[in-house]
Coordinates of C-alpha atoms and ligand atoms in Angstrom, one line a residue:
M4 CA 4.5 34.6 32.7
H5 CA 7.7 34.2 30.8
C6 CA 6.7 37.2 28.8
L7 CA 8.6 39.4 31.0
C8 CA 11.9 37.6 31.3
L9 CA 12.9 38.2 27.8
C10 CA 11.8 41.8 27.7
L11 CA 13.8 42.6 30.9
T12 CA 17.0 41.1 29.6
E13 CA 16.7 42.6 26.2
M14 CA 15.6 46.1 27.0
R15 CA 17.4 47.1 30.2
S16 CA 17.4 50.7 29.1
I17 CA 13.7 51.0 29.2
I18 CA 13.1 49.1 32.4
V19 CA 10.9 51.8 33.7
L20 CA 8.6 51.4 30.7
L21 CA 8.5 47.7 31.3
L22 CA 7.7 48.1 34.9
L23 CA 4.8 50.1 33.7
N24 CA 3.9 47.1 31.5
I25 CA 4.1 44.7 34.4
L26 CA 1.5 46.7 36.1
T27 CA -0.8 47.3 33.2
D28 CA -0.4 44.7 30.4
C29 CA 0.6 41.4 31.7
S30 CA -2.9 40.6 32.5
V31 CA -3.5 40.3 28.7
S32 CA -0.6 38.0 28.0
F33 CA -1.3 34.9 25.9
T34 CA -0.1 31.4 25.0
V35 CA 0.2 29.9 21.5
K36 CA -1.7 26.7 20.8
V37 CA -1.5 24.1 18.0
P38 CA -3.3 20.8 17.7
P39 CA -1.5 17.7 18.9
G40 CA 0.0 15.3 16.4
P41 CA 1.3 15.9 12.9
V42 CA -0.6 17.4 10.0
V43 CA -0.6 15.0 7.0
A44 CA -1.0 16.6 3.6
H45 CA -1.2 15.1 0.1
V46 CA 1.6 16.2 -2.3
G47 CA 0.1 19.0 -4.5
S48 CA -2.7 19.8 -2.1
T49 CA -3.3 22.9 0.0
V50 CA -3.1 22.6 3.8
I51 CA -3.7 24.7 6.8
L52 CA -1.4 24.5 9.8
P53 CA -3.7 25.5 12.7
C54 CA -2.4 27.9 15.3
W55 CA -4.2 30.3 17.6
I56 CA -3.6 32.4 20.7
S57 CA -5.3 31.8 23.9
P58 CA -7.2 33.4 25.5
A59 CA -8.6 34.7 22.2
Q60 CA -7.7 38.3 21.4
N61 CA -7.0 40.5 18.5
A62 CA -3.7 39.5 16.8
E63 CA -3.6 42.2 14.2
A64 CA -1.1 44.3 16.1
L65 CA 1.2 41.4 17.0
E66 CA 4.1 39.9 15.1
I67 CA 3.4 36.4 13.6
R68 CA 6.4 34.5 12.5
W69 CA 6.1 31.0 10.9
Y70 CA 9.5 29.3 10.4
R71 CA 10.9 25.9 10.2
H72 CA 12.9 24.4 13.0
G73 CA 16.3 26.0 13.3
Q74 CA 15.5 28.7 10.7
F75 CA 14.1 31.5 12.8
S76 CA 15.2 34.3 10.4
N77 CA 14.6 32.3 7.2
T78 CA 10.8 32.7 7.5
V79 CA 8.0 30.8 5.8
L80 CA 5.8 33.8 6.5
L81 CA 6.3 37.0 8.6
Y82 CA 3.5 39.3 9.6
R83 CA 4.4 42.5 11.3
H84 CA 3.1 46.1 11.6
G85 CA -0.2 45.0 10.2
N86 CA 1.2 43.5 7.0
I87 CA 2.7 40.4 5.6
Q88 CA 6.4 41.3 5.1
D89 CA 8.3 40.7 1.9
E90 CA 11.2 38.9 3.7
Q91 CA 10.5 35.2 3.2
E92 CA 12.3 32.1 1.9
E93 CA 11.9 31.9 -1.8
T94 CA 10.3 28.5 -2.0
F95 CA 7.3 29.7 0.1
R96 CA 6.7 32.9 -1.9
N97 CA 3.2 33.1 -3.4
R98 CA 2.0 30.0 -1.7
S99 CA 1.8 30.9 2.0
S100 CA -0.8 33.0 3.6
L101 CA -2.5 33.6 7.0
T102 CA -5.8 31.9 6.5
P103 CA -8.5 31.4 9.1
L104 CA -8.9 27.8 10.2
S105 CA -12.7 28.2 9.8
D106 CA -15.3 30.8 9.2
L107 CA -16.1 30.9 12.9
S108 CA -12.5 31.6 14.1
G109 CA -12.7 35.3 13.4
G110 CA -9.4 35.3 11.7
L111 CA -6.6 37.5 13.0
K112 CA -9.1 39.6 15.0
G113 CA -10.1 36.5 16.8
G114 CA -6.5 35.3 17.5
D115 CA -6.4 32.7 14.6
V116 CA -2.9 32.9 13.1
S117 CA -3.1 29.7 11.1
L118 CA -0.8 29.3 8.1
Q119 CA -2.0 28.1 4.7
L120 CA 0.4 26.4 2.4
E121 CA -0.4 25.6 -1.2
T122 CA 0.9 22.9 -3.6
I123 CA 2.6 20.9 -0.9
T124 CA 5.9 19.2 -1.9
I125 CA 7.9 16.5 -0.2
Q126 CA 10.5 19.1 0.6
D127 CA 7.9 20.9 2.8
E128 CA 8.1 18.2 5.4
A129 CA 9.4 19.9 8.5
L130 CA 8.8 20.9 12.1
F131 CA 7.0 24.3 11.8
H132 CA 7.1 26.9 14.5
C133 CA 4.3 29.3 15.1
Y134 CA 5.7 32.2 17.0
V135 CA 3.7 35.2 18.1
S136 CA 5.1 38.2 19.9
G137 CA 3.6 41.5 21.2
D138 CA 4.8 44.4 23.2
N139 CA 4.3 42.5 26.4
G140 CA 5.5 39.1 25.6
Y141 CA 5.8 36.2 23.2
D142 CA 5.1 32.5 22.9
S143 CA 5.5 29.8 20.3
A144 CA 4.4 26.2 19.5
E145 CA 5.6 23.5 17.1
L146 CA 3.6 21.5 14.6
E147 CA 4.9 18.8 12.3
L148 CA 3.9 18.7 8.6
K149 CA 4.1 15.3 6.9
A150 CA 3.7 14.9 3.2
T151 CA 2.0 11.9 1.6
A152 CA 1.4 10.7 -1.9
P153 CA -0.9 7.8 -2.9
G154 CA 0.8 6.0 -5.8
S155 CA -0.7 4.4 -8.9
A156 CA -3.0 1.4 -8.6
P157 CA -0.8 -1.7 -8.4
V158 CA -0.4 -3.5 -11.8
L159 CA -0.2 -7.3 -11.6
F160 CA 1.3 -9.4 -14.3
P161 CA 1.3 -13.2 -14.2
R162 CA 3.7 -15.3 -16.2
P163 CA 3.5 -19.1 -16.4
L164 CA 6.6 -20.9 -15.2
D165 CA 7.7 -24.3 -16.5
D166 CA 6.6 -26.1 -13.4
G167 CA 2.9 -25.1 -13.8
R168 CA 3.0 -22.4 -11.3
L169 CA 2.8 -18.7 -12.1
N170 CA 5.2 -15.9 -11.4
V171 CA 3.0 -13.0 -10.5
S172 CA 4.7 -9.6 -10.4
C173 CA 3.2 -6.4 -8.9
S174 CA 4.4 -2.8 -9.4
S175 CA 3.3 0.6 -8.5
S176 CA 4.8 4.0 -8.5
G177 CA 4.4 7.6 -7.2
W178 CA 4.3 6.8 -3.5
Y179 CA 5.5 8.8 -0.5
P180 CA 6.6 7.9 2.1
E181 CA 8.2 4.5 1.2
P182 CA 5.3 2.0 0.9
N183 CA 5.0 -1.6 2.1
I184 CA 3.7 -4.3 -0.2
T185 CA 1.6 -7.3 0.9
W186 CA 0.4 -10.3 -1.1
T187 CA -2.8 -12.2 -0.3
S188 CA -4.8 -14.9 -2.1
D189 CA -8.6 -15.1 -2.2
Q190 CA -9.0 -16.7 1.2
G191 CA -7.2 -13.7 2.7
K192 CA -4.1 -15.9 3.1
T193 CA -0.9 -14.0 3.1
L194 CA 1.6 -15.0 0.4
R195 CA 5.3 -14.6 0.9
P196 CA 6.9 -12.3 -1.6
A197 CA 10.0 -13.8 -3.3
A198 CA 11.4 -10.3 -3.7
V199 CA 10.6 -6.7 -3.0
S200 CA 12.5 -3.8 -4.4
H201 CA 12.0 -0.1 -3.9
H202 CA 13.3 2.7 -6.1
R203 CA 13.3 6.4 -5.4
A204 CA 12.8 8.6 -8.4
A205 CA 14.3 12.1 -8.9
D206 CA 11.1 13.7 -7.7
G207 CA 11.5 11.9 -4.4
L208 CA 8.5 9.6 -4.9
F209 CA 8.9 5.8 -4.4
S210 CA 8.1 3.0 -6.8
V211 CA 7.9 -0.6 -5.6
H212 CA 8.2 -3.9 -7.4
S213 CA 7.6 -7.4 -6.0
W214 CA 7.0 -10.9 -7.3
T215 CA 5.8 -14.1 -5.9
T216 CA 5.0 -17.6 -7.2
V217 CA 1.6 -19.2 -6.8
S218 CA 0.1 -22.4 -7.9
P219 CA -3.3 -22.0 -9.7
S220 CA -4.6 -25.0 -7.7
D221 CA -4.1 -22.9 -4.5
A222 CA -5.9 -19.7 -5.4
Q223 CA -8.2 -18.1 -7.9
L224 CA -7.5 -14.4 -7.2
V225 CA -4.1 -13.1 -6.2
S226 CA -4.1 -9.6 -4.7
C227 CA -1.3 -7.2 -4.1
S228 CA -1.7 -4.3 -1.7
V229 CA 0.6 -1.3 -1.4
S230 CA 0.3 1.0 1.6
T231 CA 2.1 3.7 3.6
T232 CA 2.3 4.5 7.3
T233 CA 0.3 7.7 6.5
G234 CA -2.7 5.6 5.7
E235 CA -2.6 5.5 1.9
S236 CA -3.4 2.2 0.4
K237 CA -4.2 0.7 -3.0
E238 CA -4.9 -2.8 -4.1
G239 CA -4.7 -4.7 -7.4
K240 CA -6.0 -8.2 -8.2
V241 CA -5.5 -10.7 -10.9
D242 CA -7.6 -13.7 -11.7
I243 CA -5.0 -16.4 -12.3
Q244 CA -7.6 -19.1 -13.3
G245 CA -8.4 -17.0 -16.3
I246 CA -4.8 -16.8 -17.3
I247 CA -3.2 -20.2 -16.8
S248 CA -3.0 -22.2 -20.0
S249 CA -1.3 -25.3 -21.4
D250 CA 0.4 -23.1 -24.0
S251 CA 2.1 -20.5 -22.0
S252 CA 2.8 -18.2 -25.0
D253 CA -0.9 -17.7 -25.7
P254 CA -3.2 -17.1 -22.7
W255 CA -6.0 -16.2 -25.1
K256 CA -6.0 -19.8 -26.1
A257 CA -6.9 -20.6 -22.5
L258 CA -10.1 -18.8 -23.0
F259 CA -10.9 -20.9 -26.0
I260 CA -9.9 -24.0 -24.1
T261 CA -12.2 -23.0 -21.4
V262 CA -14.9 -22.4 -23.9
I263 CA -14.4 -25.8 -25.4
I264 CA -14.2 -27.5 -22.0
C265 CA -17.5 -25.9 -21.1
A266 CA -19.0 -27.0 -24.4
L267 CA -17.8 -30.5 -23.8
L268 CA -19.1 -30.5 -20.2
G269 CA -22.4 -29.1 -21.6
L270 CA -22.5 -32.0 -24.2
A271 CA -21.6 -34.5 -21.5
A272 CA -24.4 -33.2 -19.3
L273 CA -26.8 -33.3 -22.1
I274 CA -25.9 -36.9 -22.9
L275 CA -26.2 -37.8 -19.3
Y276 CA -29.4 -36.1 -19.0
K277 CA -30.8 -37.8 -22.1
Y278 CA -29.4 -41.2 -21.0
R279 CA -30.8 -41.0 -17.5
S280 CA -33.9 -39.1 -18.6
K281 CA -34.3 -37.8 -15.1
P282 CA -35.1 -34.2 -14.2
A283 CA -32.3 -34.5 -11.5
G284 CA -29.8 -34.4 -14.4
K285 CA -30.9 -30.8 -15.2
K286 CA -28.0 -29.2 -13.4
Q287 CA -26.9 -26.3 -15.4
A288 CA -23.9 -27.2 -17.5
G289 CA -21.0 -25.0 -17.3
T290 CA -21.6 -23.5 -13.9
D291 CA -18.3 -24.9 -12.8
C292 CA -16.6 -22.9 -15.4
E293 CA -17.4 -19.5 -14.0
N294 CA -14.3 -17.6 -14.9
G295 CA -14.7 -14.0 -13.7
P296 CA -16.5 -11.2 -15.3
V297 CA -14.7 -10.8 -18.5
E298 CA -14.5 -14.0 -20.4
E299 CA -17.4 -15.0 -22.6
R300 CA -18.4 -18.7 -22.4
K301 CA -20.9 -18.7 -25.2
V302 CA -18.5 -17.4 -27.8
P303 CA -18.9 -19.0 -31.2
V304 CA -15.6 -20.7 -31.9
N305 CA -15.8 -20.1 -35.6
I306 CA -16.1 -16.3 -36.0
N307 CA -17.4 -15.1 -39.3
I308 CA -16.2 -11.5 -39.6
E309 CA -18.6 -10.9 -42.5
D310 CA -21.5 -11.5 -40.1
L311 CA -20.1 -8.9 -37.8
R312 CA -19.7 -6.5 -40.7
K313 CA -23.4 -6.5 -41.2
H314 CA -23.5 -4.2 -38.2
A315 CA -20.7 -1.9 -39.6
E316 CA -20.9 1.8 -38.8
Q317 CA -19.0 4.6 -40.5
I318 CA -17.0 6.0 -37.6
T319 CA -15.2 9.3 -37.7
I320 CA -13.2 11.1 -35.0
D321 CA -14.9 14.0 -33.2
R322 CA -12.5 16.8 -33.8
E323 CA -14.1 19.1 -31.2
N324 CA -13.4 16.8 -28.2
I325 CA -9.9 15.7 -28.7
S326 CA -6.7 15.8 -26.7
P327 CA -4.6 18.7 -27.9
D328 CA -1.6 16.3 -28.0
L329 CA -3.2 14.3 -30.8
K330 CA -3.1 14.8 -34.5
V331 CA -6.1 13.8 -36.8
T332 CA -6.1 13.6 -40.5
A333 CA -8.4 15.7 -42.6
D334 CA -10.8 12.8 -43.2
C335 CA -11.1 12.2 -39.4
K336 CA -10.0 8.6 -39.8
C337 CA -6.4 8.5 -38.6
V338 CA -5.1 9.6 -35.2
R339 CA -1.7 9.6 -33.7
D340 CA 0.3 11.3 -31.0
S341 CA 1.6 14.7 -31.9
P342 CA 5.4 14.6 -32.6
E343 CA 5.9 17.5 -30.1
Y344 CA 4.3 15.4 -27.3
H345 CA 6.7 13.7 -24.9
H346 CA 5.2 11.4 -22.3
T347 CA 7.2 11.8 -19.1
A348 CA 4.9 10.1 -16.6
E349 CA 5.0 6.4 -16.0
G350 CA 2.2 4.2 -17.3
F351 CA -0.2 4.4 -20.3
P352 CA -1.1 8.0 -21.4
Y353 CA -4.9 7.6 -20.8
Q354 CA -5.5 11.3 -21.4
L355 CA -4.5 11.1 -25.1
C356 CA -8.0 10.1 -26.1
A357 CA -10.3 10.7 -29.1
F358 CA -14.0 9.9 -29.3
G359 CA -16.1 8.9 -32.3
A360 CA -18.5 11.5 -33.6
Q361 CA -21.3 8.8 -33.7
R362 CA -23.5 8.3 -30.7
F363 CA -25.3 5.0 -29.9
T364 CA -28.3 4.5 -27.6
S365 CA -29.4 1.1 -28.8
G366 CA -28.7 -1.8 -31.2
R367 CA -25.6 -3.4 -32.5
H368 CA -22.7 -1.5 -34.0
Y369 CA -19.4 -2.7 -35.4
W370 CA -16.2 -1.0 -36.5
E371 CA -12.6 -1.9 -37.3
V372 CA -9.4 -0.3 -36.5
E373 CA -6.1 -0.8 -38.3
L374 CA -3.1 -1.1 -36.1
A375 CA -0.4 -2.0 -38.6
R376 CA 0.8 -0.8 -42.0
E377 CA 2.7 -2.6 -44.7
N378 CA 6.3 -3.1 -43.7
T379 CA 5.9 -1.7 -40.2
P380 CA 5.3 -3.8 -37.1
A381 CA 1.9 -3.8 -35.4
K382 CA 1.3 -0.9 -32.9
N383 CA 2.5 -1.6 -29.4
Y384 CA 0.3 1.0 -27.7
W385 CA -3.4 1.6 -28.2
L386 CA -6.6 1.8 -26.3
I387 CA -9.8 1.0 -28.0
G388 CA -13.4 0.8 -26.8
V389 CA -16.4 2.9 -25.9
A390 CA -17.2 5.7 -23.5
K391 CA -20.2 7.6 -22.3
H392 CA -20.8 10.6 -24.4
G393 CA -19.4 13.8 -22.8
N394 CA -16.8 12.0 -20.8
H395 CA -13.3 13.4 -20.4
C396 CA -10.3 11.2 -20.1
G397 CA -8.3 11.4 -16.9
K398 CA -4.6 10.8 -16.6
D399 CA -5.0 8.0 -14.2
R400 CA -6.3 4.4 -14.7
S401 CA -8.7 4.9 -11.8
A402 CA -10.4 7.7 -13.7
V403 CA -11.2 5.6 -16.7
T404 CA -13.0 2.6 -15.1
P405 CA -16.4 1.2 -16.1
S406 CA -18.0 3.0 -13.2
C407 CA -16.7 6.3 -14.7
G408 CA -18.3 5.3 -18.1
F409 CA -15.3 3.8 -19.9
W410 CA -15.0 0.3 -21.4
F411 CA -11.9 -0.6 -23.4
L412 CA -9.1 -3.0 -24.2
C413 CA -5.6 -1.5 -23.8
S414 CA -2.4 -2.7 -25.4
D415 CA 0.4 -1.3 -23.2
G416 CA 3.6 -2.4 -24.8
E417 CA 5.4 -5.1 -22.9
N418 CA 3.0 -4.8 -20.0
G419 CA 0.6 -6.8 -22.2
F420 CA -3.1 -6.3 -22.8
Y421 CA -5.7 -5.5 -20.3
P422 CA -9.4 -4.6 -20.3
N423 CA -10.2 -1.7 -17.8
T424 CA -12.2 -4.0 -15.5
E425 CA -12.3 -2.7 -11.9
T426 CA -10.3 -5.8 -11.0
P427 CA -7.2 -5.7 -13.2
I428 CA -6.7 -8.7 -15.5
Y429 CA -3.7 -9.0 -17.7
L430 CA -3.3 -11.1 -20.9
S431 CA -0.7 -11.4 -23.6
V432 CA -1.8 -11.8 -27.2
T433 CA 0.3 -13.3 -29.9
P434 CA 0.5 -12.3 -32.6
R435 CA -0.3 -8.6 -31.9
P436 CA -3.6 -7.7 -33.6
E437 CA -3.1 -5.9 -36.9
R438 CA -6.7 -5.1 -37.2
L439 CA -9.1 -5.0 -34.3
G440 CA -12.9 -5.4 -34.7
V441 CA -15.2 -3.9 -32.1
L442 CA -18.8 -5.0 -31.6
L443 CA -21.0 -2.9 -29.3
D444 CA -24.2 -4.5 -28.4
Y445 CA -25.9 -1.8 -26.5
D446 CA -29.1 -3.6 -25.5
E447 CA -27.3 -6.8 -24.3
G448 CA -24.6 -4.7 -22.5
L449 CA -21.8 -6.4 -24.4
L450 CA -18.6 -5.0 -25.8
Q451 CA -16.6 -7.6 -27.9
F452 CA -13.1 -7.4 -29.4
Y453 CA -12.0 -9.5 -32.4
S454 CA -8.7 -9.9 -34.1
V455 CA -9.9 -9.6 -37.7
K456 CA -6.9 -11.1 -39.5
E457 CA -7.1 -14.4 -37.5
S458 CA -10.9 -14.2 -37.3
K459 CA -10.4 -14.6 -33.6
H460 CA -12.6 -13.5 -30.7
L461 CA -10.4 -11.9 -28.1
L462 CA -12.6 -10.7 -25.3
T463 CA -16.1 -9.8 -24.2
M464 CA -16.9 -7.3 -21.5
H465 CA -20.3 -7.4 -19.8
T466 CA -21.9 -4.2 -18.5
R467 CA -25.1 -2.2 -18.6
F468 CA -25.0 0.9 -20.9
S469 CA -27.0 4.0 -20.3
D470 CA -27.1 7.3 -22.1
S471 CA -25.3 7.9 -25.3
I472 CA -22.2 5.7 -26.0
V473 CA -19.4 6.8 -28.3
P474 CA -16.4 4.9 -29.8
L475 CA -13.2 5.6 -27.9
F476 CA -9.6 5.6 -29.4
N477 CA -6.2 6.3 -27.9
P478 CA -3.1 5.8 -30.1
G479 CA -0.6 5.8 -27.2
V480 CA 2.8 7.4 -27.6
G481 CA 5.8 6.5 -29.7
D482 CA 4.5 4.0 -32.3
I483 CA 5.5 4.5 -36.0
C484 CA 2.1 3.5 -37.2
P485 CA -1.0 5.7 -36.5
L486 CA -4.3 4.3 -35.4
K487 CA -6.7 4.2 -38.3
I488 CA -10.5 3.6 -38.5
V489 CA -11.1 1.5 -41.7
D490 CA -14.8 0.8 -41.6
C491 CA -16.1 3.1 -44.3
P492 CA -15.2 4.3 -47.8
V493 CA -12.1 6.4 -48.2
E494 CA -12.6 10.1 -48.7
E495 CA -11.0 12.0 -51.5
D496 CA -8.3 13.7 -49.4
S497 CA -7.1 10.5 -47.6
P498 CA -3.6 10.4 -46.2
A499 CA -0.9 8.1 -47.6
G500 CA -1.2 4.5 -46.4
V501 CA -5.0 4.3 -46.3
T502 CA -6.1 1.0 -47.6
V503 CA -9.2 0.3 -49.6
P504 CA -12.1 -0.1 -47.1
L505 CA -13.2 -3.6 -46.4
L506 CA -16.8 -2.7 -46.1
N507 CA -19.1 -2.1 -49.0
N508 CA -22.6 -2.6 -47.8
Ligands
NAG603 C1 5.2 35.5 -7.1 O1 4.2 36.2 -7.8 C2 4.7 37.4 -8.5 C3 3.6 38.2 -9.0 O2 2.5 37.4 -9.3 C4 5.7 36.9 -9.6 O3 6.2 38.0 -10.2 C5 6.8 36.1 -9.0 O4 7.6 35.6 -10.0 C6 6.2 34.9 -8.1 N1 7.3 34.3 -7.4 C7 7.5 33.0 -7.3 C8 8.6 32.5 -6.6 O5 6.7 32.2 -7.9
NAG604 C1 9.5 -13.5 -11.8 O1 9.4 -12.2 -12.5 C2 10.3 -11.2 -12.1 C3 10.0 -10.0 -12.9 O2 8.8 -9.4 -12.6 C4 11.7 -11.7 -12.3 O3 12.6 -10.7 -11.9 C5 12.0 -13.0 -11.5 O4 13.2 -13.4 -11.8 C6 10.9 -14.0 -12.0 N1 11.1 -15.2 -11.2 C7 11.1 -16.4 -11.7 C8 11.3 -17.6 -10.7 O5 11.1 -16.6 -12.9
NAG605 C1 6.1 -2.2 6.7 O1 6.7 -3.4 7.1 C2 7.6 -3.3 8.2 C3 8.2 -4.6 8.5 O2 7.3 -5.6 8.3 C4 6.9 -2.7 9.4 O3 7.7 -2.5 10.5 C5 6.2 -1.4 9.0 O4 5.4 -0.9 10.1 C6 5.3 -1.6 7.8 N1 4.8 -0.3 7.4 C7 3.5 -0.2 6.9 C8 3.1 1.1 6.3 O5 2.7 -1.1 7.0

């Protein structure tokens, strides 16, 4: 019953009144309760710091003061005389309130004095005091608020070293608190990082970078996992078998080498089979060449672009569903980032997307996109593929995966090229494609990319399409050259730099 001690020392002059209180009110004194352990909240989220008085009683006539440790008069929220008071630390204005913990708590009437805080920031991390006082006493309790931020999905990037091993780097940003990074290979074996570095950005969030070396004979998949003590964790993987190549400057060549090796193995198997003439020789050729979900083994080595163009479609950009930060020419063929747009966040600007106005629900469809212009270098940033009709592009890579209805190849400047497979795979392409051909085979569930100038197959993605599929374009930020669809005749009001269309069916 410490309620009385304070009152007695503070209000000696009205001792008589207090004595009356002793006799009448102390029976209804209370204690303040909070849950054990810290409350962990995501940066940007809304959180409730639970606090209630026990035994339950109406708290409407009490004073409720929420403050941070050591800042009694600098309140987060002050409720007194039946109202929330205006005196409050500025950073908590308009984002703190007394909010019942649940519908069943009865709110203030039921003694629930929980504090709700909106748009949590890292600076909100503190020891919060929940202090409640009434005419006949007071009590308080402490509750720790911890902020946490899950960073971006780790991006892995393998580079061949001279000794045949690979230098695989992993980076991720936007974490809080400072995360740990762990490397594992496919057998769950831990790999030792050669270096780990952390960086703290101005907004207080951490980024982490690490690299390690691995021999392709030791592992197929290398995985990098980033996690915090608050339980956030994200993992990225790279299939290093699909990347290693004899010519380190051109990992795409590795795919072709794989294709050729498979073809040779197939031939050898066929010869063996014929030679032995035994059913036992019927083992499927090429099963040893499984290379992950992306590479296509049955790719014709000699690509005839004219054959692909038999499936050409006239694609235009759908003006109605376009990111406000993009500009489209009058003929709906050219798209680029608006000059007013400044990309501040790290990573590719996935949200800057435009969709084709044409929808496909079956069959084969082909279109070409020009990524260079005379006397200018090929674009560094672009994202080209297909998406489910009606999709909206999120900012984050995790929002544009195949399971969300997106399939694309992305050129992300010096980060290289990657398809949006759920397991990240990185490739570097030289030279940069100046014109990209896209073949959508809806019924077979294939999406293929070609470099038109070199008549080269780049990549095949396997999937199963459902509903309407539309072309997807994203010009990235900062390139001189726009992204231009070139698969149909030029309209009369075409912008400067439009070339004569290739296709005249
Ligand atoms: C709080 O809201 C009021 C009225 O909506 C507004 O005038 C004031 O600027 C806001 N204060 C802060 C700190 O956001
Ligand atoms: C591996 O790559 C990182 C950059 O991601 C670089 O800092 C490091 O020096 C490279 N290590 C070797 C052995 O090349
Ligand atoms: C990070 O690693 C250090 C040292 O290995 C360890 O003490 C700490 O608990 C780890 N933190 C997390 C979040 O795993």
